[in-house]
Coordinates of C-alpha atoms in Angstrom, one line a residue:
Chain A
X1 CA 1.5 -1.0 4.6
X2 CA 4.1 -3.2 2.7
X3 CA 7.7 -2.1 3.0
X4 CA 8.8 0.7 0.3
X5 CA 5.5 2.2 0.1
X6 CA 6.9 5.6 1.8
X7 CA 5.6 5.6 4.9
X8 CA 8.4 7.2 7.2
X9 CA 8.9 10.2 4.2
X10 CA 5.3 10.4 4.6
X11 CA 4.9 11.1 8.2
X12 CA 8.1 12.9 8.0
X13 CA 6.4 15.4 5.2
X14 CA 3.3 15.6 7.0
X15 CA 4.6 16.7 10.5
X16 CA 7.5 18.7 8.5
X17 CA 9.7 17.1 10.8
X18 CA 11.8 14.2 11.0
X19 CA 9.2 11.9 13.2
X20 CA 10.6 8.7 11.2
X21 CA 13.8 7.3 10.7
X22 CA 13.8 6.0 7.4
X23 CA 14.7 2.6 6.2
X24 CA 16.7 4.0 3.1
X25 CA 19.3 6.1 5.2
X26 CA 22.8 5.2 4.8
X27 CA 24.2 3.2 7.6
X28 CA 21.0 1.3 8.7
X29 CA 20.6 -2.0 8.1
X30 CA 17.3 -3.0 6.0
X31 CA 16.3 -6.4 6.6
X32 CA 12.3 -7.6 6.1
X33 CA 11.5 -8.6 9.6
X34 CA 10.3 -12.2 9.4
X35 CA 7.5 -11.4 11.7
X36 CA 5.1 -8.0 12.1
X37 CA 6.5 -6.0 14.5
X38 CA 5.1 -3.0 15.7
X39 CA 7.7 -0.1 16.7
X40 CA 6.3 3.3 18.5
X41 CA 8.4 6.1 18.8
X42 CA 7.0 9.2 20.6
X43 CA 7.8 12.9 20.0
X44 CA 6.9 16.3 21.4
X45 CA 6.9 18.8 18.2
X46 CA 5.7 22.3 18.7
X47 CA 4.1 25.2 16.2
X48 CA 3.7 28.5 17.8
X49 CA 4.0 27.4 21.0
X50 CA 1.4 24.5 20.5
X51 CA 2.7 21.3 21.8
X52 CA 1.7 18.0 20.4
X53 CA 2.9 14.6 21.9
X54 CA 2.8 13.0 18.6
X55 CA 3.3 8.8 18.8
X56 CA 4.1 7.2 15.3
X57 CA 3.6 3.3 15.3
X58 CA 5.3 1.9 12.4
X59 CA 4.4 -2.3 11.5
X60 CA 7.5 -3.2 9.4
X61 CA 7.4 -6.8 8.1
X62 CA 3.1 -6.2 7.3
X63 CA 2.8 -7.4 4.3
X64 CA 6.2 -8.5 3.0
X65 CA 6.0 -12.5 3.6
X66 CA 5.1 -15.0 1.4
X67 CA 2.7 -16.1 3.5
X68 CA 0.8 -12.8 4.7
X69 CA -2.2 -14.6 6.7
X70 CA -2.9 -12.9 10.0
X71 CA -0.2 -11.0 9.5
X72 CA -2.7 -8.1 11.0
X73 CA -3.2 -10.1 14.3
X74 CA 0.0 -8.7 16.2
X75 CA -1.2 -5.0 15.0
X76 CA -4.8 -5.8 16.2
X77 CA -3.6 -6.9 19.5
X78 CA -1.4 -4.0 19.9
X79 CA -5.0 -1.5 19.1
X80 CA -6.4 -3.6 21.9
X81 CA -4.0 -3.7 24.7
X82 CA -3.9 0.3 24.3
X83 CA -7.9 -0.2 24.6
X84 CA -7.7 -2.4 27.8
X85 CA -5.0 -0.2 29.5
X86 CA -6.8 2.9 28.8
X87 CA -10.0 0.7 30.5
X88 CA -7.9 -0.2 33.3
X89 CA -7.2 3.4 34.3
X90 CA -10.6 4.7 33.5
X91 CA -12.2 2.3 36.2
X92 CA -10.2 2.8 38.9
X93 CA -12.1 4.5 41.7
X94 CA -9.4 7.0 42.3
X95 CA -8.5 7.6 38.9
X96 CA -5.9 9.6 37.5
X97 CA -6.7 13.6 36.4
X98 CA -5.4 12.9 32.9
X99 CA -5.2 8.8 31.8
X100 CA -2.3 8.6 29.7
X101 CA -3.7 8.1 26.2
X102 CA -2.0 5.6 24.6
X103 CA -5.0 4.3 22.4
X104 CA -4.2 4.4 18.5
X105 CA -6.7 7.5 16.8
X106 CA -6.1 6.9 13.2
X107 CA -4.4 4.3 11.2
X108 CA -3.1 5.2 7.8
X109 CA -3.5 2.4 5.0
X110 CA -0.8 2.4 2.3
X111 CA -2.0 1.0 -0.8
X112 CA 0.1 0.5 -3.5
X113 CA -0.5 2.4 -6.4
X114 CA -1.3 -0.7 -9.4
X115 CA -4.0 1.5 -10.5
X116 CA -6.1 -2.2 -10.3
X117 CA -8.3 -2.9 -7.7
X118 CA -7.5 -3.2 -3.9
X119 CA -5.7 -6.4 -3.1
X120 CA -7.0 -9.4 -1.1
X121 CA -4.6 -8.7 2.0
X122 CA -6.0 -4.9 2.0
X123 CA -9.4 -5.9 1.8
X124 CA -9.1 -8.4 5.0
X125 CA -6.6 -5.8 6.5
X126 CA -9.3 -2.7 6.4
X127 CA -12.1 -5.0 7.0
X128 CA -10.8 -5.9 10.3
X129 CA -9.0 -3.0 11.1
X130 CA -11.9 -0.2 10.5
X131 CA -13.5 -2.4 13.0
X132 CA -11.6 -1.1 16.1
X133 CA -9.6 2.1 14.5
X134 CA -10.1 5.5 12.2
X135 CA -8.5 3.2 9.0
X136 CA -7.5 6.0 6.7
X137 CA -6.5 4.4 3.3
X138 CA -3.9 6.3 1.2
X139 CA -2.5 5.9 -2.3
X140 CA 1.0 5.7 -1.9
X141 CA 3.4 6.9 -4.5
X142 CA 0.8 8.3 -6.4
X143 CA 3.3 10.1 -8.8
X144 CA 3.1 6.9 -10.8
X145 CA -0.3 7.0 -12.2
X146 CA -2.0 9.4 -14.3
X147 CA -4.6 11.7 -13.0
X148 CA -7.1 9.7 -15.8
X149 CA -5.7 6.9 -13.9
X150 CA -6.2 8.0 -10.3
X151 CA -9.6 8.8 -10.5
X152 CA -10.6 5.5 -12.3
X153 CA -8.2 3.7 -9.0
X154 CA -9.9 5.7 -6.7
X155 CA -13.7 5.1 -7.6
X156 CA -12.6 0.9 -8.0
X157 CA -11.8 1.4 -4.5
X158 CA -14.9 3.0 -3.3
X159 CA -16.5 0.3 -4.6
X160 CA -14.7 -2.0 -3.3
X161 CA -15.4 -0.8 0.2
X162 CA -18.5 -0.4 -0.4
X163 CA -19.4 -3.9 -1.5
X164 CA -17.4 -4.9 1.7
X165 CA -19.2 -2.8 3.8
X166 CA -15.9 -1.7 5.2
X167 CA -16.3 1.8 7.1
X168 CA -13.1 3.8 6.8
X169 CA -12.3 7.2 8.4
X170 CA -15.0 9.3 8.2
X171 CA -17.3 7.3 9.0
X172 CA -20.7 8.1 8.0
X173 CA -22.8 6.8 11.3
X174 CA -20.7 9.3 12.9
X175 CA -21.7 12.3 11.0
X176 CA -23.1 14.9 13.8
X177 CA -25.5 16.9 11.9
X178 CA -26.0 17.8 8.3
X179 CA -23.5 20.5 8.3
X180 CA -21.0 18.0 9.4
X181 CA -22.2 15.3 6.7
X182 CA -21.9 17.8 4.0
X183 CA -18.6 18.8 5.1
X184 CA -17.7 15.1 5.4
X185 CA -19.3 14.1 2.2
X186 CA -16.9 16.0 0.6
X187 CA -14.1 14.0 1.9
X188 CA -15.2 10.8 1.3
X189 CA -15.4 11.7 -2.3
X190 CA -12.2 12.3 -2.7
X191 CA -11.1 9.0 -0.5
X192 CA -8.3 7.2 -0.6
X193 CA -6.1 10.5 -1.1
X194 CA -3.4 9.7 -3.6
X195 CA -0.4 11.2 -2.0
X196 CA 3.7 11.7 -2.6
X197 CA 6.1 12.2 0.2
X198 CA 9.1 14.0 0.1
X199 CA 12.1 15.3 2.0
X200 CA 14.2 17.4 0.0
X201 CA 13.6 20.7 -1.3
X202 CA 13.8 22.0 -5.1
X203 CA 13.8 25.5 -6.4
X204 CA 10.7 25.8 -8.5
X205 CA 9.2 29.4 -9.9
X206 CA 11.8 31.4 -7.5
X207 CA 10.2 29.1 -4.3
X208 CA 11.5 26.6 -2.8
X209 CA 9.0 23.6 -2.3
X210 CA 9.5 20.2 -1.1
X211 CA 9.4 17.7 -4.2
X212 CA 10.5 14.6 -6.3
X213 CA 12.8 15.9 -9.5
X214 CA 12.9 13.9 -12.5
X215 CA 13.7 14.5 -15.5
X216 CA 10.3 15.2 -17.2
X217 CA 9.3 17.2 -13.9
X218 CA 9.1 18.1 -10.4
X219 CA 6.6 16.8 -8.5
X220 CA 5.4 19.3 -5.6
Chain B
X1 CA 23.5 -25.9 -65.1
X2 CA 22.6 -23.2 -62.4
X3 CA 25.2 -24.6 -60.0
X4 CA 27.7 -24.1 -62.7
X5 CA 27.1 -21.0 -63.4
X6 CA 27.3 -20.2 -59.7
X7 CA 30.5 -21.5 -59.2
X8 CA 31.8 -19.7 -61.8
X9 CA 30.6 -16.1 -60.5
X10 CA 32.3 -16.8 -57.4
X11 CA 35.6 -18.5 -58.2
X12 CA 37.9 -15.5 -58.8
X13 CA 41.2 -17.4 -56.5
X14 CA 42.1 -21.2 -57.1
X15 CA 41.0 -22.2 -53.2
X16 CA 37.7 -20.7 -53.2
X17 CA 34.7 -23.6 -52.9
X18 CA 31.6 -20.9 -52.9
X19 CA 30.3 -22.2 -48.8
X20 CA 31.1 -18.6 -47.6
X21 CA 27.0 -18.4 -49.3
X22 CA 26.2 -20.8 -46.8
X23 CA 24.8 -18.3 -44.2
X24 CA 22.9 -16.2 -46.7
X25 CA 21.2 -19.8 -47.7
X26 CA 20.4 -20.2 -43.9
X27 CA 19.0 -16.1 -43.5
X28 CA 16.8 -17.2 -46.8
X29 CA 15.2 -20.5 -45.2
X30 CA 15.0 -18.6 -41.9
X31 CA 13.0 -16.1 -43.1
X32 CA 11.0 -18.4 -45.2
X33 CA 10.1 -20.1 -42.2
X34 CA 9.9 -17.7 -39.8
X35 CA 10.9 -17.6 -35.9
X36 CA 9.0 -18.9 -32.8
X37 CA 9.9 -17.3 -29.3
X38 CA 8.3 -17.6 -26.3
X39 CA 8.4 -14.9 -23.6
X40 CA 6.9 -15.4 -20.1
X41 CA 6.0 -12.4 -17.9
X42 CA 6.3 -13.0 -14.2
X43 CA 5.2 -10.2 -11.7
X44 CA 2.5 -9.3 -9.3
X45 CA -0.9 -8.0 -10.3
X46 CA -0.5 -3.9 -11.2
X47 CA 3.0 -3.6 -12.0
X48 CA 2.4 -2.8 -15.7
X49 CA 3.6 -6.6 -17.2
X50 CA 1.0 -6.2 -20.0
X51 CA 1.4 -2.6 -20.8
X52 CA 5.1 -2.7 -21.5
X53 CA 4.3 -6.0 -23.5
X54 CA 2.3 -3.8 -25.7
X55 CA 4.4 -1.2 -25.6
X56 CA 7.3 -4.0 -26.7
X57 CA 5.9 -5.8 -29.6
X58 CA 3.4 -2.5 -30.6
X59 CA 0.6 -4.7 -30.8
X60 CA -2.3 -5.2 -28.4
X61 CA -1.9 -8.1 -27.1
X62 CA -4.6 -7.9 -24.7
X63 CA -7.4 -6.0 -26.6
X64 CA -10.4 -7.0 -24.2
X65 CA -9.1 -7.3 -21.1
X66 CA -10.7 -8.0 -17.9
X67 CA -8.9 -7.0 -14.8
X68 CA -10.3 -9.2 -11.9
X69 CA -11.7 -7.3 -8.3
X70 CA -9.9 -8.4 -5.0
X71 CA -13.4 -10.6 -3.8
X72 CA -12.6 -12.9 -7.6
X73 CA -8.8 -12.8 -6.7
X74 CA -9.3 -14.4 -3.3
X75 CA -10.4 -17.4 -4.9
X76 CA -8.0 -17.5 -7.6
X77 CA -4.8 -19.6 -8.4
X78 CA -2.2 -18.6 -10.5
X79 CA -3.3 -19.4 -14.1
X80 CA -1.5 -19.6 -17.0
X81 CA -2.3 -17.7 -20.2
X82 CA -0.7 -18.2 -23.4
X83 CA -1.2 -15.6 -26.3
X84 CA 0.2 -15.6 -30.1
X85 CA 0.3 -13.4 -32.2
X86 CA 2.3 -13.9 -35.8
X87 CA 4.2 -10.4 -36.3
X88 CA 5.7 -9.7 -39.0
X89 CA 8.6 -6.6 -40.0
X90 CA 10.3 -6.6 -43.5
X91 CA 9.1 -9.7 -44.9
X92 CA 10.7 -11.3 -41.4
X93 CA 7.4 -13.3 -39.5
X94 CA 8.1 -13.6 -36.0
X95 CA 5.5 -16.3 -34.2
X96 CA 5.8 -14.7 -30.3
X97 CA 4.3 -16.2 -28.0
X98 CA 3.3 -14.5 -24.4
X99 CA 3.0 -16.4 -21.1
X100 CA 1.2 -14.3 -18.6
X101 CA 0.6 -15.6 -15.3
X102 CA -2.0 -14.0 -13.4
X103 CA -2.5 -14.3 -9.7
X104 CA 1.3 -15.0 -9.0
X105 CA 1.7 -13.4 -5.8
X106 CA -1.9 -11.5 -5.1
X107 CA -3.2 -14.1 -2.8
X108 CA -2.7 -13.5 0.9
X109 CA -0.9 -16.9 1.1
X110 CA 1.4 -17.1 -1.9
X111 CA 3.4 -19.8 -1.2
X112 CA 3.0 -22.2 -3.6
X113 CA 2.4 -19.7 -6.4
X114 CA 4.9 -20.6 -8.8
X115 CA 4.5 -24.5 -8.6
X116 CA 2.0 -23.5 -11.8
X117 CA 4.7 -21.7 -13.4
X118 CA 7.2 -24.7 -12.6
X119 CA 4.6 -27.0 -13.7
X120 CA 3.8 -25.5 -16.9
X121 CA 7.9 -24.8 -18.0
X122 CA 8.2 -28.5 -17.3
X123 CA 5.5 -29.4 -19.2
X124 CA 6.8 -27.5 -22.3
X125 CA 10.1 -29.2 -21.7
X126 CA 8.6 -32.4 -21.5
X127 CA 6.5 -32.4 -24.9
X128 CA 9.4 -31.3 -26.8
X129 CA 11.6 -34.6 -24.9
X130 CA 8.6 -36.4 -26.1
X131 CA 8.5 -35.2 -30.4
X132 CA 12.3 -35.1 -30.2
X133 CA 12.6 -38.8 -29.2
X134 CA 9.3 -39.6 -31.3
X135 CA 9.4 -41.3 -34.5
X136 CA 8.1 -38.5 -36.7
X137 CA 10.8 -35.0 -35.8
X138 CA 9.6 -32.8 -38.7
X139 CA 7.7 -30.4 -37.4
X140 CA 8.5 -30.7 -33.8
X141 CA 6.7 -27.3 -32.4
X142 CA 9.1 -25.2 -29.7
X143 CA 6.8 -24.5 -26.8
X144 CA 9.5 -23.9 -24.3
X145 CA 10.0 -20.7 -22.6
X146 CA 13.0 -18.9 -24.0
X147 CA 12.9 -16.3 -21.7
X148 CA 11.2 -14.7 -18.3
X149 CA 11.3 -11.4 -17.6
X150 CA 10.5 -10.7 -13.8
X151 CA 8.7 -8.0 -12.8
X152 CA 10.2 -6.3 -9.7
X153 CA 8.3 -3.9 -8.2
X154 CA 9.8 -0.3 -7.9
X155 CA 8.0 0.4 -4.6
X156 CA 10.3 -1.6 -2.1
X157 CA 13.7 -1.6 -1.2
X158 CA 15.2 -4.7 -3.2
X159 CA 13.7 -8.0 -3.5
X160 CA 10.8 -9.3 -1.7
X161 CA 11.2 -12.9 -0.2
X162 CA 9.0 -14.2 -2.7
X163 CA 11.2 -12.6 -5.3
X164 CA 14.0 -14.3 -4.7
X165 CA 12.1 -17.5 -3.4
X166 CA 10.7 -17.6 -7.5
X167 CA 14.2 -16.6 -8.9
X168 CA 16.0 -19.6 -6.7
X169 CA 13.5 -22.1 -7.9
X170 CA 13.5 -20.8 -11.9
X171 CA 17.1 -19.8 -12.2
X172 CA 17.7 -23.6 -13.3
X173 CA 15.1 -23.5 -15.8
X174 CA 14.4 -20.6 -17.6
X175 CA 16.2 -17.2 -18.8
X176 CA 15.4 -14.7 -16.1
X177 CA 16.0 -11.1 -17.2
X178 CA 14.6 -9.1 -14.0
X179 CA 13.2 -5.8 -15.0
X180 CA 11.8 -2.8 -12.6
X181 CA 8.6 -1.9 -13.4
X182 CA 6.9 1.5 -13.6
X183 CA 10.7 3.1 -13.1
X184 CA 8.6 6.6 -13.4
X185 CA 8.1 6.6 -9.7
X186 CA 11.6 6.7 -8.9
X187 CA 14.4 9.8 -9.3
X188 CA 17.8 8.6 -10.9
X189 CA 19.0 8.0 -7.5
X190 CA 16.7 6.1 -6.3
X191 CA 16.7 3.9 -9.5
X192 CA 20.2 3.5 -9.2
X193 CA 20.1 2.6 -5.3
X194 CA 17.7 0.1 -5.7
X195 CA 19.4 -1.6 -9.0
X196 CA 22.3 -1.7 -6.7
X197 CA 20.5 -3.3 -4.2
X198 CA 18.5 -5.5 -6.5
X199 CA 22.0 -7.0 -8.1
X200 CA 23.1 -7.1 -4.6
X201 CA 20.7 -9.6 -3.2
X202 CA 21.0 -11.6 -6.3
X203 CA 24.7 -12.6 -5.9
X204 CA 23.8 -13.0 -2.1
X205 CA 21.1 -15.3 -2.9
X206 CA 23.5 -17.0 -5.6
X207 CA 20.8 -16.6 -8.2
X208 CA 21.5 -17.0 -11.7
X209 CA 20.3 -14.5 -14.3
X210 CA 20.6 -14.5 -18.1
X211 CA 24.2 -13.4 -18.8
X212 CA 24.5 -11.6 -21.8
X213 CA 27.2 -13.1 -24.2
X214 CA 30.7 -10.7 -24.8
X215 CA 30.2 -9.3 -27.9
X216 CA 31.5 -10.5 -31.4
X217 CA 33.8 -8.6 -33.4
X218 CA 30.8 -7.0 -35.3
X219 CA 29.1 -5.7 -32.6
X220 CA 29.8 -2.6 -30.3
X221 CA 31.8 -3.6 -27.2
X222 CA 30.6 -0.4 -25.6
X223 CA 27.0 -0.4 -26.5
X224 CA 27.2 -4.3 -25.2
X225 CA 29.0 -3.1 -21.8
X226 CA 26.6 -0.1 -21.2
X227 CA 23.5 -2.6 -21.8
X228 CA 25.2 -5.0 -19.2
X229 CA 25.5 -1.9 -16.9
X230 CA 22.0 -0.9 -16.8
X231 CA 20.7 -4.5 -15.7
X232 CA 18.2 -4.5 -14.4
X233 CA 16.1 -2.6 -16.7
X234 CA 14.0 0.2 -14.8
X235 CA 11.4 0.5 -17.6
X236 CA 8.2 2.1 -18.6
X237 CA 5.3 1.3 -20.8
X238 CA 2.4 3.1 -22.2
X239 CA -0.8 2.0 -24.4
X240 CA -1.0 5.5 -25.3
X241 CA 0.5 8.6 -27.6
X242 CA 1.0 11.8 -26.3
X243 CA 1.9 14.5 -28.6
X244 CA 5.8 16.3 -27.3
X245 CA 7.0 18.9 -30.0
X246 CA 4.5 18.0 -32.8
X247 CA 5.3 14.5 -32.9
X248 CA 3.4 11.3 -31.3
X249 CA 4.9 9.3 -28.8
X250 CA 4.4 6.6 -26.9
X251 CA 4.4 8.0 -23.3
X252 CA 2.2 9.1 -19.4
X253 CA 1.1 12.7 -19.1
X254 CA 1.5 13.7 -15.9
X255 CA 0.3 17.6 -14.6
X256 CA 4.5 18.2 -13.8
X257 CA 5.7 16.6 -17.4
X258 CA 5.6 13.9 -20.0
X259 CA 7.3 10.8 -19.5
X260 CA 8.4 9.4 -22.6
X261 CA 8.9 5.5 -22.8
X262 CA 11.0 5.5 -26.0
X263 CA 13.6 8.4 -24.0
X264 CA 16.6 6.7 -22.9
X265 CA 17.2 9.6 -20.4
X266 CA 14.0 8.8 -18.8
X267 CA 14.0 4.9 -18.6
X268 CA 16.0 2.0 -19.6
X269 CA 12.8 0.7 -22.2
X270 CA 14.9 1.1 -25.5
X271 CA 18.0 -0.7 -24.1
X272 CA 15.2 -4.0 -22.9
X273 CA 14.2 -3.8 -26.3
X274 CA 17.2 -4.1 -27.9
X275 CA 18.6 -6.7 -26.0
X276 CA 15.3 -8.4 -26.5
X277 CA 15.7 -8.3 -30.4
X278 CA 19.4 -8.5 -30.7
X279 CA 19.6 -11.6 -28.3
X280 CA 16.2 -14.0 -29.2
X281 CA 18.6 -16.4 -31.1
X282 CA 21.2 -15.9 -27.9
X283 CA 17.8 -16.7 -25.5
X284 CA 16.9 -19.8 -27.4
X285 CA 20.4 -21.4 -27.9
X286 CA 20.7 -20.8 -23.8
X287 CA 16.8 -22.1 -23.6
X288 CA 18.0 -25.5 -25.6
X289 CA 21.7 -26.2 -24.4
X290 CA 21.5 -24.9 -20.8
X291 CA 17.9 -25.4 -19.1
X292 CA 16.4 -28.2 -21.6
X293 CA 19.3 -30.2 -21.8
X294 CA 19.5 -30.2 -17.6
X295 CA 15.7 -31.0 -17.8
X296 CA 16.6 -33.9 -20.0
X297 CA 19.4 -35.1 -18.4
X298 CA 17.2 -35.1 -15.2
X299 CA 14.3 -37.0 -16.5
X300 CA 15.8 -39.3 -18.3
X301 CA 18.0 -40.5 -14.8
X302 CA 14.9 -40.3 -13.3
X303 CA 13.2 -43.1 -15.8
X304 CA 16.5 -45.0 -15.8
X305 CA 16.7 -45.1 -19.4

């Protein structure tokens, strides 16, 4: 997603730790890149005494141009080269006990939140994209539109992907059984999830939550 | 007879000639004839341009409107679309005019988006050059945009490169007042940080906004100097009232709180206003001595006249 959409709070909120440096912190310099480029950076966070080897790939400069055409192909290739090196382990004859996994298993979407209709670059973006990876469109910065206002953006854009016939995460060919579609079902109705990211934590009702003050509010 | 006896009311000292009336003659013929303003609203698709028109002028300015899918925006230009409406507040008729510009920067490719908005500022200039050097200047009909606002969206860090690619190309021609949009998504901080960062890049890039004047001896020097502070305007609009503590406002329910667009403590919408109002006559004089006559003084070099 574009620049400024929240992504690093995002993935910082969602792994409650900080996986993603963020472009607005003090002392780093923020400069659109003039060309998509595609920076991984590779954790281990644990949760009672689970380890996960979580990789975040961030595409800064997607987007931000003038001129966004094919702006997608670098993050396409990237998806592929993880595809072909995976291959190239997998068919060896004497092949490794555990191929390092490197492939990408979901891709988060940030849309912005206009409350319109999905844009032309995320249209051709998903279209392509949900083609070769779990695309998992989100609203970003959802604090900026009304409920009213979400649920009329939200069913636009099931629309729109429908008319596209653009399959986004979870896919519906892959439902296992009808338990599984129910359960599924269920999700998609609620697709894209409008979500807001935060880092710091506010004192609200004796807790402490992690949230966005304003003056009208606090948004948990 | 009448002039006699006007004289006469007025001449209480021996110097005293009566033209100190002069500017109440000028308010009377103004407001006979009313005033003509053109605003032009520059900003990508979804960032609230036509709401917080709305919410300026409190009319509807766009009762039916349509808002294009992404498959009809693919194919689309920018277009330009001009809307009047005669208002009118204590006998004072106000003729504003509205320049939207849909499809500036949707497109994938959006590079030669604002060559339409070029186009049609120049064209503006042009038929005015055209009935001021005409034969017949009566009723000579001001088309020319007296003012821009550009919409910047609150979701990045500062200004995109086609921001600043527009404001380079426009400072020379129009009155560019950059505004935030949907400010409601930020915290105070981060509105502050990224009006910083916004002004920043402006005086990096060298690009020109509207400057508002230092303020005459009737006006407050501290009001003027907290307006100039707050630029750019983070603002909020809203088509709809909400009722806070029995009264009806103009504002966005939320499920944590109401934001209210007419609260100065929640966004900078009464201070756009007001420098709006207060400076139209400011906006045009800039529009007509500043951007026209370099347009003029351009074309007519150009034809070798």
């Amino acid at each position: 997603g574009q620049s400024g959409l929240g992504k690093s709070t995002m993935v910082n909120t969602l792994f409650k730790s900080k996986v993603s440096r963020k472009a607005t912190q003090p002392g780093r310099e923020e400069r659109i890149p003039k060309t998509v480029q595609l920076q991984s950076v590779t954790h281990v966070i644990e949760e009672k005494g689970v380890k996960m080897k979580l990789t975040v790939t961030d595409t800064p400069g997607f987007g931000d141009q003038i001129n966004n055409e094919n702006c997608w192909d670098p993050i396409i290739k990237y998806i592929n080269e993880q595809y072909e090196r995976y291959l190239r382990e997998e068919i060896l004859i004497a092949r490794k006990r555990k191929i390092p996994d490197t492939r990408v298993h979901g891709c988060v979407y940030f849309v912005p939140p206009t409350g319109h209709w999905l844009r032309p670059l995320d249209l051709e973006f998903m279209r392509r994209l949900s083609k070769i990876v779990n695309v998992v469109p989100v609203i970003a910065k959802a604090d900026t539109l009304t409920l009213e206002e979400r649920a009329e953006f939200k069913q636009r854009i099931q629309r729109d992907l429908k008319a596209h016939a653009i399959s986004v995460y979870p896919q519906e060919d892959f439902d296992e059984d009808p338990d599984d579609r129910a359960l599924n079902d269920r999700i998609r109705e609620k697709i894209p999830f409008a979500v807001v990211g935060a880092d710091q934590e506010h004192q609200v009702n004796g807790k402490r939550v992690l949230g966005r003050k304003t003056k009208w509010g606090i948004i948990e | 007879l009448p002039s006699f006896v006007f004289f006469c009311q007025f001449s209480d000292s021996a110097g005293y000639v009566g033209f100190a009336n002069l500017p109440n003659q000028v308010h009377r013929k103004s407001v006979k004839k009313g005033f003509e303003f053109t605003l032009m609203v520059v900003g990508e698709s979804g960032l609230g341009k036509s709401t917080l028109i709305n919410s300026l002028f409190l009319t509807d300015l766009y009762p039916e409107r349509y808002i294009p899918g992404a498959a009809e925006k693919i194919e689309r230009t920018v277009q330009i679309e001009a809307s009047t409406v005669e208002i009118e507040e204590r006998g004072v008729k106000l003729r504003l005019t509205v320049v939207d510009t849909p499809g500036y920067g949707d497109a994938i490719n959006s590079q030669d988006c604002f060559k339409t908005i070029i186009q049609y500022i120049d064209n503006q200039f042009e038929r005015y050059l055209h009935d001021e050097s005409g034969l017949n200047r009566r009723h000579i009909i001001d088309n020319r945009v007296h003012c821009c606002f550009y919409f910047i969206s609150p979701f990045g860090h500062g200004l995109k490169p086609l921001d600043v690619e527009f404001m380079k190309a426009l400072h020379g021609k129009v009155n560019i007042v950059p505004v935030i949009a949907k400010a409601d998504t930020l915290t105070l901080k981060e509105r502050e940080r990224l009006k910083r960062r916004v002004l920043d890049e402006i005086s990096e890039h060298g690009i020109r906004i509207y400057q508002l004047p230092d303020a005459d001896s009737d006006e407050d020097e501290e009001f003027k100097e907290q307006t100039r502070a707050s630029i750019p305007f983070a603002v909020i609009g809203s088509n709809q009232l909400i009722e806070v503590k029995g009264k009806k406002i103009r504002g966005r329910l939320y499920p944590w709180g109401v934001v209210e667009v007419e609260n100065p403590e929640h966004n900078d919408f009464l201070k756009l206003r007001t420098m709006l109002v207060t400076h139209m006559q400011d906006l045009q004089e800039v529009t007509q001595d500043l951007h026209y006559e370099n347009f003029r003084s351009e074309r007519l070099k150009r034809t070798g006249k």
